[in-house]
């Protein structure tokens, strides 16, 4: 049964981001007069081998930990039952009203989050071929949670949804129409992150509400998005999360002729997939590491080349996205590298000098929220992203209407 909380008590929302062997979760407490606030973060890792549970409070102080034996790998339902039990004990008077999930693919139909029903789940199952590495794990967590707590409403928030209303030219490949109609088109990802930034930027800089903004989400997965007046206009990721920028281990944009060449050499789809997703990008170019920190510290010329290629491609995509928007009024860095790597931001800033970018070195070193110099023609911001917060907001809206 659905839990409807006491009218006077606060509501809590569980946010889930499920991968192949790990499940990250956050618990948000709703507030009548503002956005939900996170009170617990945690994860279950080692699912299928030797699961381990850990939870921390909002100040990142450990709250709990548990390790299961290697002889009890645990099915997802049992693990989620454990998690829900633990959360119930730590709600401090609040009532869990729903779970919001990060789901990678919503296909062409979903331009907004959706309350999950069996019919919607069947439809999302049909999108597995479009995102075989992520979608099945997202859906497995939803099914396991439904078994562990049948009455709890669940909401899917899609990485693709924010990009669904891009102009058609940004969504279409120049391939035979039947393939486009079958769903072979550009979807774009990291949508929850971009949506959060589109909401946050005008709070920091009200004059940028209608602006044309290039946002660089630079994490272990990396992409960029052109946002005009809060709406996605174009993005660097396309049919899959492989397109666009080089990433930790993914290649980014590549001439499809390379794939034909590799196939003619005898590589099969599995081998090509493994190479392009897991052995390319910063790792492939440096031969050393997929971690930007390690590359910046390394004196190896291949590490320096990997960093340079990453920054070059960010600058190049800035030009492309600006052209899609007919101009650029602001630039935003976000995610792991974007939020914390002053050297990468400085290098990208240098390459964008032609657009009028001039960074304030001290502000950049300090990861300040505005890092451009007062006289910079283009303002540049660093905004920590919050995909979980965005999921909590969407879930609350679908459940309570506010
Ligand atoms: P994910 O995409 O997995 O959510 P994040 O957005 O947290 O990841 O980004 C992770 C990446 O950020 C790491 O792989 C690392 O390369 C990079 N990173 C984190 N901190 C720094 C830092 N101080 N300097 C440079 N790179 C960093």
XYZ file of C-alpha atoms and ligand atoms in Angstrom:
429
model
C 0.000 0.000 0.000
C 0.956 3.509 -0.583
C 2.136 5.329 2.504
C 0.480 8.625 2.951
C 2.159 10.485 5.734
C 0.523 12.208 8.666
C -0.616 15.629 7.534
C 1.647 17.309 10.069
C 4.831 15.230 9.564
C 7.493 16.001 6.993
C 7.891 13.892 3.895
C 11.043 12.076 2.793
C 12.058 11.051 -0.723
C 14.477 8.276 -1.630
C 16.664 8.942 -4.684
C 18.274 5.959 -6.410
C 21.023 5.801 -9.033
C 21.553 2.126 -9.851
C 24.466 0.728 -11.836
C 25.572 -2.789 -12.709
C 27.140 -3.663 -9.372
C 26.395 -0.665 -7.201
C 23.419 1.360 -6.132
C 23.865 4.906 -4.882
C 21.084 6.364 -2.792
C 20.171 9.605 -1.057
C 17.375 10.412 1.324
C 15.896 13.897 1.050
C 13.671 15.566 3.579
C 11.030 17.843 2.133
C 10.553 21.374 3.366
C 7.375 23.362 2.929
C 9.294 26.540 2.095
C 12.112 25.385 -0.177
C 13.825 22.608 -2.101
C 14.157 19.178 -0.459
C 17.417 18.855 1.488
C 19.612 15.792 1.512
C 19.962 14.155 4.937
C 21.561 10.784 4.097
C 23.853 9.606 1.288
C 25.086 6.102 0.752
C 25.567 3.142 -1.473
C 25.404 -0.591 -1.780
C 28.434 -1.779 -3.735
C 29.609 -5.242 -4.745
C 26.110 -6.375 -5.776
C 26.388 -9.909 -7.159
C 29.777 -10.580 -5.560
C 30.170 -9.383 -1.984
C 27.721 -6.598 -1.200
C 28.658 -3.805 1.148
C 26.384 -1.108 2.514
C 27.459 2.273 3.778
C 25.593 5.414 4.716
C 26.696 8.903 5.699
C 24.928 11.966 6.983
C 24.816 15.284 5.125
C 28.172 16.284 6.670
C 29.647 13.017 5.297
C 30.013 11.505 8.773
C 29.583 7.711 8.705
C 26.184 6.533 9.966
C 26.289 2.824 9.216
C 28.136 0.083 7.416
C 27.543 -3.591 6.746
C 29.302 -6.252 4.758
C 27.735 -9.461 3.573
C 29.758 -12.662 3.171
C 31.067 -13.724 -0.232
C 28.764 -16.743 0.148
C 25.702 -14.482 0.239
C 25.973 -12.167 -2.798
C 22.379 -11.159 -2.170
C 19.685 -10.569 -4.719
C 18.657 -6.984 -5.332
C 15.276 -7.387 -3.671
C 16.832 -8.651 -0.445
C 19.374 -5.824 -0.463
C 16.701 -3.203 -1.127
C 14.536 -4.674 1.620
C 17.484 -4.244 3.970
C 18.072 -0.683 2.725
C 14.410 0.305 3.133
C 14.358 -1.160 6.640
C 17.454 0.813 7.553
C 16.052 4.024 6.057
C 12.740 3.609 7.915
C 14.711 3.478 11.153
C 16.510 6.713 10.291
C 13.647 8.868 9.055
C 13.341 10.676 12.392
C 9.589 11.127 12.188
C 9.377 11.750 8.437
C 7.358 9.555 6.075
C 8.837 8.054 2.925
C 6.433 9.132 0.163
C 8.243 7.950 -2.990
C 11.425 6.817 -4.683
C 12.866 8.752 -7.629
C 15.218 6.903 -9.975
C 17.809 8.077 -12.413
C 16.968 6.215 -15.633
C 19.334 6.720 -18.519
C 16.900 6.453 -21.420
C 13.394 7.755 -21.928
C 13.381 7.377 -25.710
C 11.590 9.883 -27.939
C 8.411 9.887 -25.877
C 9.575 11.139 -22.510
C 10.390 14.829 -22.253
C 9.625 14.798 -18.513
C 9.781 12.446 -15.519
C 7.037 9.863 -15.217
C 5.247 7.960 -12.450
C 6.107 4.297 -12.975
C 3.427 1.773 -13.824
C 3.747 -1.700 -15.317
C 2.861 -0.275 -18.755
C 5.614 2.358 -18.504
C 8.098 -0.288 -17.338
C 7.311 -2.407 -20.404
C 7.901 0.595 -22.607
C 11.221 1.349 -20.876
C 12.221 -2.313 -21.280
C 11.848 -1.743 -25.017
C 14.587 0.918 -24.840
C 17.218 -1.498 -23.446
C 18.831 -1.967 -26.898
C 19.467 1.802 -26.985
C 21.366 1.777 -23.658
C 22.316 -1.842 -22.933
C 25.020 -0.964 -20.391
C 22.802 1.145 -18.114
C 19.062 0.771 -18.740
C 18.759 -2.871 -17.525
C 20.362 -2.022 -14.161
C 18.170 1.067 -13.706
C 15.057 -1.022 -14.389
C 16.226 -3.949 -12.229
C 16.470 -1.626 -9.215
C 12.940 -0.312 -9.844
C 11.556 -3.861 -10.026
C 13.452 -4.964 -6.923
C 12.234 -1.934 -4.979
C 8.652 -2.625 -6.106
C 8.992 -6.153 -4.727
C 10.550 -4.987 -1.491
C 7.939 -2.244 -0.951
C 4.970 -2.813 -3.262
C 3.031 0.320 -2.311
C 5.787 2.891 -2.639
C 5.216 5.184 -5.657
C 8.253 5.271 -7.955
C 9.260 7.931 -10.442
C 11.680 7.676 -13.386
C 13.785 10.748 -14.192
C 15.529 10.399 -17.547
C 18.975 11.560 -18.616
C 17.553 12.149 -22.091
C 14.377 14.084 -21.184
C 15.879 17.592 -20.979
C 17.088 17.328 -24.588
C 13.845 16.005 -26.064
C 12.651 19.390 -27.308
C 15.831 20.335 -29.139
C 15.304 21.545 -32.722
C 15.024 18.560 -35.056
C 18.322 19.357 -36.778
C 20.135 18.758 -33.487
C 18.417 15.399 -33.046
C 18.773 13.913 -36.509
C 21.562 11.986 -38.196
C 21.897 12.190 -41.970
C 21.086 8.504 -42.475
C 18.212 6.709 -44.235
C 14.888 7.776 -42.745
C 13.796 4.273 -41.709
C 16.658 4.203 -39.224
C 15.707 7.580 -37.773
C 12.139 6.343 -37.406
C 13.435 3.209 -35.678
C 15.020 5.469 -33.037
C 18.555 5.913 -34.348
C 18.833 9.592 -33.505
C 20.656 11.941 -31.195
C 19.207 11.833 -27.680
C 21.806 13.577 -25.521
C 22.510 12.604 -21.892
C 23.447 14.196 -18.517
C 20.067 15.932 -18.831
C 19.388 16.033 -15.084
C 22.693 17.800 -14.524
C 21.973 20.364 -17.254
C 18.467 20.912 -15.990
C 19.839 21.581 -12.521
C 22.373 24.098 -13.912
C 19.672 25.780 -16.021
C 17.651 26.234 -12.841
C 20.590 27.301 -10.651
C 22.365 29.779 -12.942
C 19.584 32.412 -12.939
C 19.509 32.171 -9.123
C 23.198 33.166 -9.107
C 22.972 35.596 -12.034
C 19.371 36.744 -12.653
C 20.436 38.639 -15.800
C 21.236 35.263 -17.436
C 17.672 33.882 -17.311
C 17.218 34.165 -21.099
C 20.892 33.766 -21.958
C 22.667 31.415 -24.365
C 24.871 29.305 -22.116
C 27.381 26.578 -22.877
C 27.608 24.121 -19.982
C 30.519 21.673 -19.739
C 29.703 18.654 -17.541
C 33.188 17.224 -17.047
C 33.072 14.088 -14.907
C 34.328 10.601 -15.672
C 31.608 10.811 -18.306
C 31.817 14.204 -20.001
C 29.521 16.154 -22.296
C 28.499 19.691 -23.140
C 25.160 21.325 -23.765
C 23.977 24.557 -25.329
C 21.107 25.967 -23.248
C 19.065 28.966 -24.417
C 16.539 30.484 -22.032
C 16.720 27.377 -19.847
C 16.065 24.930 -22.726
C 18.477 22.496 -24.330
C 19.317 23.491 -27.903
C 22.111 21.064 -28.741
C 24.426 18.642 -26.941
C 27.637 16.768 -27.656
C 26.377 13.314 -26.673
C 24.221 11.698 -29.326
C 22.707 8.244 -29.839
C 24.785 6.927 -26.934
C 26.889 8.374 -24.140
C 29.936 7.692 -26.307
C 29.732 10.724 -28.597
C 31.245 14.180 -28.164
C 34.105 14.839 -25.755
C 36.810 12.301 -24.946
C 36.113 11.012 -21.396
C 37.881 9.018 -18.709
C 37.765 5.810 -20.730
C 35.373 6.648 -23.616
C 36.528 7.892 -27.002
C 34.048 10.685 -27.722
C 33.357 11.667 -31.326
C 35.045 9.378 -33.809
C 34.823 8.933 -37.571
C 32.490 5.925 -38.058
C 34.945 4.809 -40.752
C 37.245 3.754 -37.909
C 34.641 1.215 -36.811
C 34.346 -0.204 -40.339
C 38.140 -0.451 -40.461
C 38.212 -2.329 -37.145
C 35.424 -4.678 -38.221
C 37.256 -5.460 -41.470
C 40.304 -6.242 -39.340
C 38.202 -8.856 -37.550
C 37.066 -7.114 -34.355
C 33.515 -7.992 -33.362
C 30.888 -5.675 -31.832
C 31.786 -6.735 -28.281
C 35.479 -6.003 -28.812
C 34.802 -2.614 -30.384
C 32.364 -1.734 -27.602
C 34.915 -2.625 -24.954
C 37.632 -0.610 -26.641
C 35.528 2.506 -27.192
C 33.838 2.500 -23.764
C 36.575 1.190 -21.481
C 39.985 1.570 -23.088
C 39.857 4.912 -24.872
C 39.617 8.547 -23.772
C 42.108 9.855 -21.210
C 43.160 6.298 -20.385
C 43.680 5.298 -24.006
C 45.657 8.391 -24.970
C 47.834 8.485 -21.837
C 48.205 4.736 -21.419
C 48.371 5.589 -17.710
C 45.139 6.612 -16.069
C 41.557 7.749 -16.567
C 41.840 10.128 -13.614
C 42.463 13.759 -14.521
C 44.320 14.364 -11.232
C 46.884 11.656 -11.996
C 47.417 13.015 -15.530
C 47.904 16.589 -14.346
C 50.543 15.392 -11.884
C 52.365 13.232 -14.417
C 55.397 14.411 -16.370
C 54.799 11.748 -19.041
C 54.239 13.501 -22.411
C 51.391 11.083 -23.197
C 49.589 12.264 -20.042
C 50.059 15.856 -21.159
C 48.717 14.991 -24.596
C 45.607 13.429 -23.061
C 44.928 16.601 -21.047
C 45.546 18.804 -24.077
C 43.249 16.731 -26.305
C 40.499 16.926 -23.674
C 40.791 20.737 -23.423
C 41.093 21.195 -27.201
C 37.880 19.289 -27.775
C 36.037 21.271 -25.080
C 37.053 24.499 -26.835
C 36.089 23.113 -30.234
C 32.644 21.973 -29.042
C 32.114 25.403 -27.469
C 32.331 26.844 -30.985
C 29.875 24.292 -32.349
C 27.329 24.739 -29.551
C 27.600 28.542 -29.795
C 26.845 28.293 -33.513
C 23.788 26.127 -32.738
C 22.523 28.853 -30.391
C 23.491 31.794 -32.611
C 25.875 33.094 -29.948
C 27.062 32.641 -26.391
C 26.433 34.787 -23.299
C 27.982 32.661 -20.531
C 30.008 29.498 -19.929
C 29.576 27.093 -16.988
C 31.888 24.343 -15.709
C 30.407 21.510 -13.651
C 30.945 17.894 -12.417
C 34.164 16.386 -10.925
C 36.755 17.940 -13.241
C 34.728 21.066 -13.996
C 34.122 21.824 -10.326
C 37.579 21.031 -8.997
C 40.283 21.277 -11.652
C 41.629 24.832 -11.905
C 44.355 23.794 -14.437
C 41.802 22.335 -16.859
C 39.573 25.413 -16.541
C 42.574 27.709 -17.067
C 43.561 25.861 -20.212
C 40.049 25.908 -21.624
C 39.821 29.601 -20.697
C 42.981 30.331 -22.718
C 41.556 28.555 -25.732
C 38.357 30.613 -25.477
C 40.171 33.961 -25.316
C 38.906 34.651 -28.854
C 35.370 34.645 -27.412
C 36.414 37.245 -24.856
C 37.103 34.862 -21.969
C 39.489 36.163 -19.350
C 39.709 34.222 -16.094
C 40.514 35.637 -12.659
C 43.399 33.359 -11.647
C 42.732 33.603 -7.892
C 38.994 32.970 -8.286
C 39.760 30.010 -10.543
C 42.230 28.539 -8.018
C 39.630 28.942 -5.282
C 36.880 27.154 -7.304
C 34.812 30.322 -6.844
C 31.355 30.423 -8.371
C 32.283 33.189 -10.847
C 35.809 32.713 -12.148
C 35.934 35.245 -14.999
C 37.783 38.524 -14.465
C 35.598 41.612 -13.986
C 36.468 42.794 -17.521
C 35.873 39.414 -19.226
C 33.509 39.787 -22.197
C 32.085 36.319 -21.439
C 31.193 35.502 -17.818
C 32.422 32.062 -16.684
C 30.917 30.173 -13.754
C 31.690 27.062 -11.709
C 28.454 25.524 -10.435
C 28.447 22.227 -8.519
C 25.835 20.029 -10.118
C 23.172 18.137 -8.160
C 21.484 15.430 -10.185
C 20.075 13.788 -7.044
C 18.568 17.104 -5.914
C 16.934 17.461 -9.338
C 15.447 13.950 -9.048
C 14.115 14.785 -5.566
C 12.498 17.969 -6.940
C 10.880 16.106 -9.846
C 9.672 13.295 -7.605
C 8.113 15.718 -5.135
C 6.421 17.588 -7.979
C 4.897 14.424 -9.440
C 3.723 13.209 -6.043
C 2.531 16.412 -4.403
C 2.083 18.849 -7.274
C 4.555 21.407 -5.885
P 31.066 10.716 -12.355
O 31.028 11.156 -13.776
O 31.531 9.314 -12.174
O 29.853 11.084 -11.553
P 32.502 12.940 -11.164
O 31.647 13.993 -11.734
O 32.592 12.828 -9.683
O 32.247 11.499 -11.726
O 33.981 13.140 -11.750
C 34.968 12.197 -11.477
C 36.255 12.630 -12.128
O 36.605 13.941 -11.690
C 37.418 11.728 -11.705
O 37.601 10.707 -12.627
C 38.589 12.677 -11.701
O 39.281 12.536 -12.935
C 38.004 14.061 -11.696
N 38.421 14.875 -10.543
C 37.927 14.869 -9.297
N 38.580 15.773 -8.528
C 39.502 16.364 -9.319
C 40.494 17.378 -9.129
N 40.676 17.975 -7.965
N 41.264 17.692 -10.182
C 41.095 17.103 -11.385
N 40.186 16.166 -11.629
C 39.398 15.785 -10.606
